[in-house]
GROMACS .gro file of C-alpha atoms in nm:
model
  214
    1MET     CA    1   0.000   0.000   0.000
    2TYR     CA    2   0.277   0.241   0.089
    3ALA     CA    3   0.580   0.324  -0.120
    4ASP     CA    4   0.794   0.285   0.192
    5GLU     CA    5   0.713  -0.081   0.238
    6ALA     CA    6   1.004  -0.307   0.155
    7PRO     CA    7   0.985  -0.553  -0.134
    8SER     CA    8   0.976  -0.921  -0.043
    9GLU     CA    9   1.303  -1.005  -0.216
   10ARG     CA   10   1.642  -0.836  -0.227
   11ARG     CA   11   1.985  -0.959  -0.324
   12LEU     CA   12   2.237  -1.026  -0.047
   13SER     CA   13   2.447  -0.742   0.095
   14ALA     CA   14   2.795  -0.660  -0.027
   15GLU     CA   15   3.084  -0.755   0.200
   16SER     CA   16   3.093  -0.574   0.532
   17ILE     CA   17   3.344  -0.313   0.637
   18ASP     CA   18   3.503  -0.549   0.891
   19SER     CA   19   3.598  -0.792   0.615
   20LEU     CA   20   3.801  -0.526   0.433
   21PRO     CA   21   4.173  -0.457   0.484
   22GLU     CA   22   4.233  -0.224   0.780
   23GLU     CA   23   4.334   0.083   0.578
   24GLU     CA   24   4.048   0.041   0.332
   25ALA     CA   25   3.797  -0.003   0.615
   26LYS     CA   26   3.933   0.309   0.788
   27GLY     CA   27   3.892   0.510   0.469
   28TYR     CA   28   3.538   0.379   0.427
   29ARG     CA   29   3.442   0.496   0.777
   30THR     CA   30   3.604   0.835   0.717
   31ASP     CA   31   3.400   0.875   0.398
   32ILE     CA   32   3.079   0.817   0.592
   33ALA     CA   33   3.174   1.079   0.852
   34ASN     CA   34   3.266   1.329   0.579
   35PHE     CA   35   2.944   1.266   0.395
   36VAL     CA   36   2.734   1.348   0.702
   37GLY     CA   37   2.941   1.661   0.762
   38ASN     CA   38   2.871   1.770   0.407
   39ILE     CA   39   2.498   1.752   0.473
   40ILE     CA   40   2.541   2.021   0.737
   41ASN     CA   41   2.793   2.226   0.538
   42PRO     CA   42   2.721   2.158   0.168
   43LYS     CA   43   2.956   2.440   0.062
   44ASN     CA   44   3.246   2.225   0.175
   45VAL     CA   45   3.168   1.946  -0.070
   46ASP     CA   46   3.450   1.865  -0.310
   47PRO     CA   47   3.285   1.764  -0.641
   48ASP     CA   48   3.592   1.556  -0.730
   49ASN     CA   49   3.569   1.344  -0.414
   50THR     CA   50   3.412   1.027  -0.551
   51ALA     CA   51   3.379   0.864  -0.208
   52ASP     CA   52   3.180   1.158  -0.074
   53GLN     CA   53   2.965   1.156  -0.384
   54LYS     CA   54   2.888   0.788  -0.333
   55PHE     CA   55   2.765   0.839   0.021
   56ARG     CA   56   2.579   1.157  -0.067
   57GLY     CA   57   2.405   0.943  -0.325
   58TYR     CA   58   2.266   0.731  -0.042
   59ILE     CA   59   2.086   1.040   0.084
   60THR     CA   60   1.944   1.158  -0.248
   61THR     CA   61   1.845   0.825  -0.403
   62GLU     CA   62   1.481   0.789  -0.503
   63ASN     CA   63   1.479   0.410  -0.465
   64LEU     CA   64   1.518   0.157  -0.190
   65LYS     CA   65   1.882   0.068  -0.146
   66GLU     CA   66   2.047  -0.221   0.034
   67VAL     CA   67   2.369  -0.142   0.221
   68PRO     CA   68   2.604  -0.356   0.435
   69GLY     CA   69   2.502  -0.386   0.799
   70ASN     CA   70   2.808  -0.201   0.929
   71VAL     CA   71   2.745   0.084   0.688
   72LEU     CA   72   2.384   0.110   0.804
   73ARG     CA   73   2.484   0.117   1.170
   74ARG     CA   74   2.736   0.393   1.111
   75LEU     CA   75   2.487   0.590   0.905
   76VAL     CA   76   2.243   0.562   1.195
   77LYS     CA   77   2.511   0.683   1.438
   78TYR     CA   78   2.619   0.986   1.236
   79SER     CA   79   2.267   1.067   1.119
   80GLY     CA   80   2.157   1.071   1.482
   81LEU     CA   81   2.415   1.338   1.556
   82VAL     CA   82   2.296   1.543   1.258
   83LEU     CA   83   1.932   1.512   1.364
   84GLU     CA   84   2.018   1.631   1.716
   85GLN     CA   85   2.184   1.940   1.570
   86CYS     CA   86   1.893   1.998   1.331
   87ASN     CA   87   1.648   1.975   1.619
   88GLY     CA   88   1.848   2.218   1.830
   89SER     CA   89   1.881   2.475   1.552
   90ASP     CA   90   1.540   2.427   1.382
   91ASP     CA   91   1.724   2.344   1.060
   92PHE     CA   92   1.471   2.110   0.902
   93THR     CA   93   1.593   2.073   0.543
   94PRO     CA   94   1.883   1.833   0.622
   95ALA     CA   95   1.655   1.646   0.861
   96SER     CA   96   1.399   1.601   0.583
   97SER     CA   97   1.666   1.452   0.357
   98LEU     CA   98   1.770   1.211   0.631
   99LEU     CA   99   1.406   1.118   0.690
  100ASN     CA  100   1.373   1.015   0.327
  101SER     CA  101   1.691   0.809   0.346
  102ALA     CA  102   1.581   0.643   0.669
  103PHE     CA  103   1.290   0.481   0.484
  104ARG     CA  104   1.497   0.382   0.180
  105LEU     CA  105   1.821   0.238   0.317
  106PHE     CA  106   1.815  -0.110   0.464
  107GLN     CA  107   2.027  -0.411   0.547
  108GLN     CA  108   1.917  -0.763   0.467
  109GLU     CA  109   1.991  -1.081   0.655
  110VAL     CA  110   1.911  -1.435   0.543
  111ALA     CA  111   1.867  -1.697   0.814
  112PRO     CA  112   1.985  -2.058   0.762
  113ASN     CA  113   1.622  -2.155   0.701
  114GLY     CA  114   1.605  -1.903   0.417
  115ARG     CA  115   1.396  -1.645   0.601
  116VAL     CA  116   1.480  -1.292   0.487
  117THR     CA  117   1.484  -1.006   0.738
  118GLN     CA  118   1.516  -0.644   0.628
  119THR     CA  119   1.605  -0.372   0.879
  120PHE     CA  120   1.556  -0.015   0.766
  121MET     CA  121   1.762   0.280   0.882
  122TYR     CA  122   1.467   0.447   1.055
  123ALA     CA  123   1.452   0.164   1.310
  124GLY     CA  124   1.772   0.295   1.467
  125LEU     CA  125   1.651   0.656   1.476
  126ARG     CA  126   1.315   0.619   1.651
  127ASP     CA  127   1.438   0.784   1.972
  128GLN     CA  128   1.530   1.113   1.803
  129GLN     CA  129   1.352   1.407   1.965
  130ILE     CA  130   1.294   1.582   1.633
  131TRP     CA  131   1.021   1.331   1.541
  132GLN     CA  132   0.810   1.474   1.825
  133SER     CA  133   0.825   1.823   1.673
  134THR     CA  134   0.514   1.938   1.489
  135ARG     CA  135   0.722   2.216   1.335
  136PHE     CA  136   0.954   1.960   1.177
  137TRP     CA  137   0.670   1.758   1.024
  138ASN     CA  138   0.502   2.073   0.892
  139ALA     CA  139   0.829   2.175   0.730
  140ALA     CA  140   0.897   1.826   0.593
  141VAL     CA  141   0.554   1.807   0.427
  142PHE     CA  142   0.596   2.156   0.282
  143ILE     CA  143   0.939   2.069   0.140
  144ALA     CA  144   0.812   1.744  -0.010
  145LEU     CA  145   0.508   1.908  -0.171
  146GLN     CA  146   0.712   2.195  -0.313
  147GLN     CA  147   0.959   1.952  -0.469
  148GLU     CA  148   0.684   1.736  -0.618
  149ARG     CA  149   0.487   2.032  -0.750
  150SER     CA  150   0.795   2.191  -0.902
  151ALA     CA  151   0.879   1.869  -1.083
  152GLN     CA  152   0.525   1.816  -1.212
  153ALA     CA  153   0.459   2.179  -1.306
  154SER     CA  154   0.752   2.181  -1.548
  155ALA     CA  155   0.561   1.940  -1.771
  156LEU     CA  156   0.253   2.167  -1.801
  157THR     CA  157   0.207   2.426  -2.076
  158GLY     CA  158  -0.029   2.671  -1.904
  159THR     CA  159  -0.339   2.611  -2.120
  160GLU     CA  160  -0.689   2.603  -1.971
  161ASN     CA  161  -0.696   2.225  -1.985
  162ASP     CA  162  -0.359   2.216  -1.816
  163LEU     CA  163  -0.483   2.439  -1.534
  164GLU     CA  164  -0.758   2.192  -1.453
  165LEU     CA  165  -0.514   1.905  -1.483
  166GLU     CA  166  -0.277   2.093  -1.255
  167ARG     CA  167  -0.541   2.125  -0.982
  168GLU     CA  168  -0.623   1.756  -0.999
  169LEU     CA  169  -0.256   1.664  -1.007
  170PHE     CA  170  -0.166   1.876  -0.706
  171ASP     CA  171  -0.459   1.736  -0.507
  172GLY     CA  172  -0.332   1.388  -0.587
  173LEU     CA  173   0.021   1.480  -0.484
  174ALA     CA  174  -0.101   1.626  -0.155
  175PHE     CA  175  -0.302   1.314  -0.073
  176SER     CA  176  -0.010   1.086  -0.164
  177GLN     CA  177   0.241   1.284   0.042
  178LEU     CA  178   0.015   1.314   0.346
  179SER     CA  179  -0.058   0.941   0.342
  180LYS     CA  180   0.314   0.867   0.323
  181PHE     CA  181   0.397   1.108   0.603
  182ALA     CA  182   0.125   0.968   0.828
  183TRP     CA  183   0.280   0.624   0.781
  184ARG     CA  184   0.627   0.757   0.856
  185ILE     CA  185   0.517   0.942   1.169
  186TYR     CA  186   0.348   0.632   1.305
  187SER     CA  187   0.649   0.413   1.214
  188LEU     CA  188   0.875   0.646   1.413
  189GLY     CA  189   0.678   0.590   1.732
  190VAL     CA  190   0.439   0.886   1.740
  191ASN     CA  191   0.103   0.770   1.875
  192LYS     CA  192  -0.188   0.703   1.641
  193GLU     CA  193  -0.404   0.988   1.770
  194ALA     CA  194  -0.128   1.242   1.707
  195CYS     CA  195  -0.077   1.100   1.358
  196LEU     CA  196  -0.445   1.138   1.271
  197ASP     CA  197  -0.459   1.489   1.419
  198PHE     CA  198  -0.155   1.591   1.214
  199LEU     CA  199  -0.309   1.439   0.901
  200ARG     CA  200  -0.641   1.620   0.947
  201ARG     CA  201  -0.470   1.955   1.004
  202GLN     CA  202  -0.253   1.910   0.697
  203ALA     CA  203  -0.557   1.806   0.494
  204GLU     CA  204  -0.730   2.129   0.590
  205ASP     CA  205  -0.426   2.331   0.487
  206ALA     CA  206  -0.414   2.143   0.156
  207THR     CA  207  -0.792   2.192   0.110
  208LEU     CA  208  -0.848   1.816   0.087
  209SER     CA  209  -1.160   1.644   0.211
  210LYS     CA  210  -1.097   1.497   0.554
  211GLY     CA  211  -1.335   1.214   0.471
  212THR     CA  212  -1.097   1.083   0.207
  213LEU     CA  213  -0.817   1.049   0.463
  214ILE     CA  214  -0.992   0.847   0.732
   0.00000   0.00000   0.00000
């Protein structure tokens, strides 16, 4: 039902950091730390640094992505530090990017009996205080809707038919985004009543019918 739900099958993870030579593993961990730092200070990004680009790609990817377990754990650790800073400074744009990644990055384990278990990044970030902030969720929804609308509007020509299509399209985008965010809020440990209250308030702001969201 939700885009954030994991598919039933994924290929096995690449080799873990611990299995790499010591110097290579050390460089890998450094790249992760640098990548998180670049989220906070994007002006410091070196476009020629391929390692940083690889890890920044984890944050901007539009698809689910499997990563080694050790990589996921370190991403959780460093992302937690970033989220704490974002919460303290009300800087919600980097936090929104990390939120998206938290529901896309996962590790996969296969038991001897063949049972597949997928653990997503958000599972290690549930205790972050920022998820309890209504201001963050309002900002995250706004950012997501603006990005979606900007992408869709570029395909319209401005004719009368397009204006009607635009209204229908934007209503659909709002409903899709709000449904996704309600699922994310609940998955991060916010109680059901708060999720529904947030959804109704956002629906009113987006001029959607509350009856279609319950």
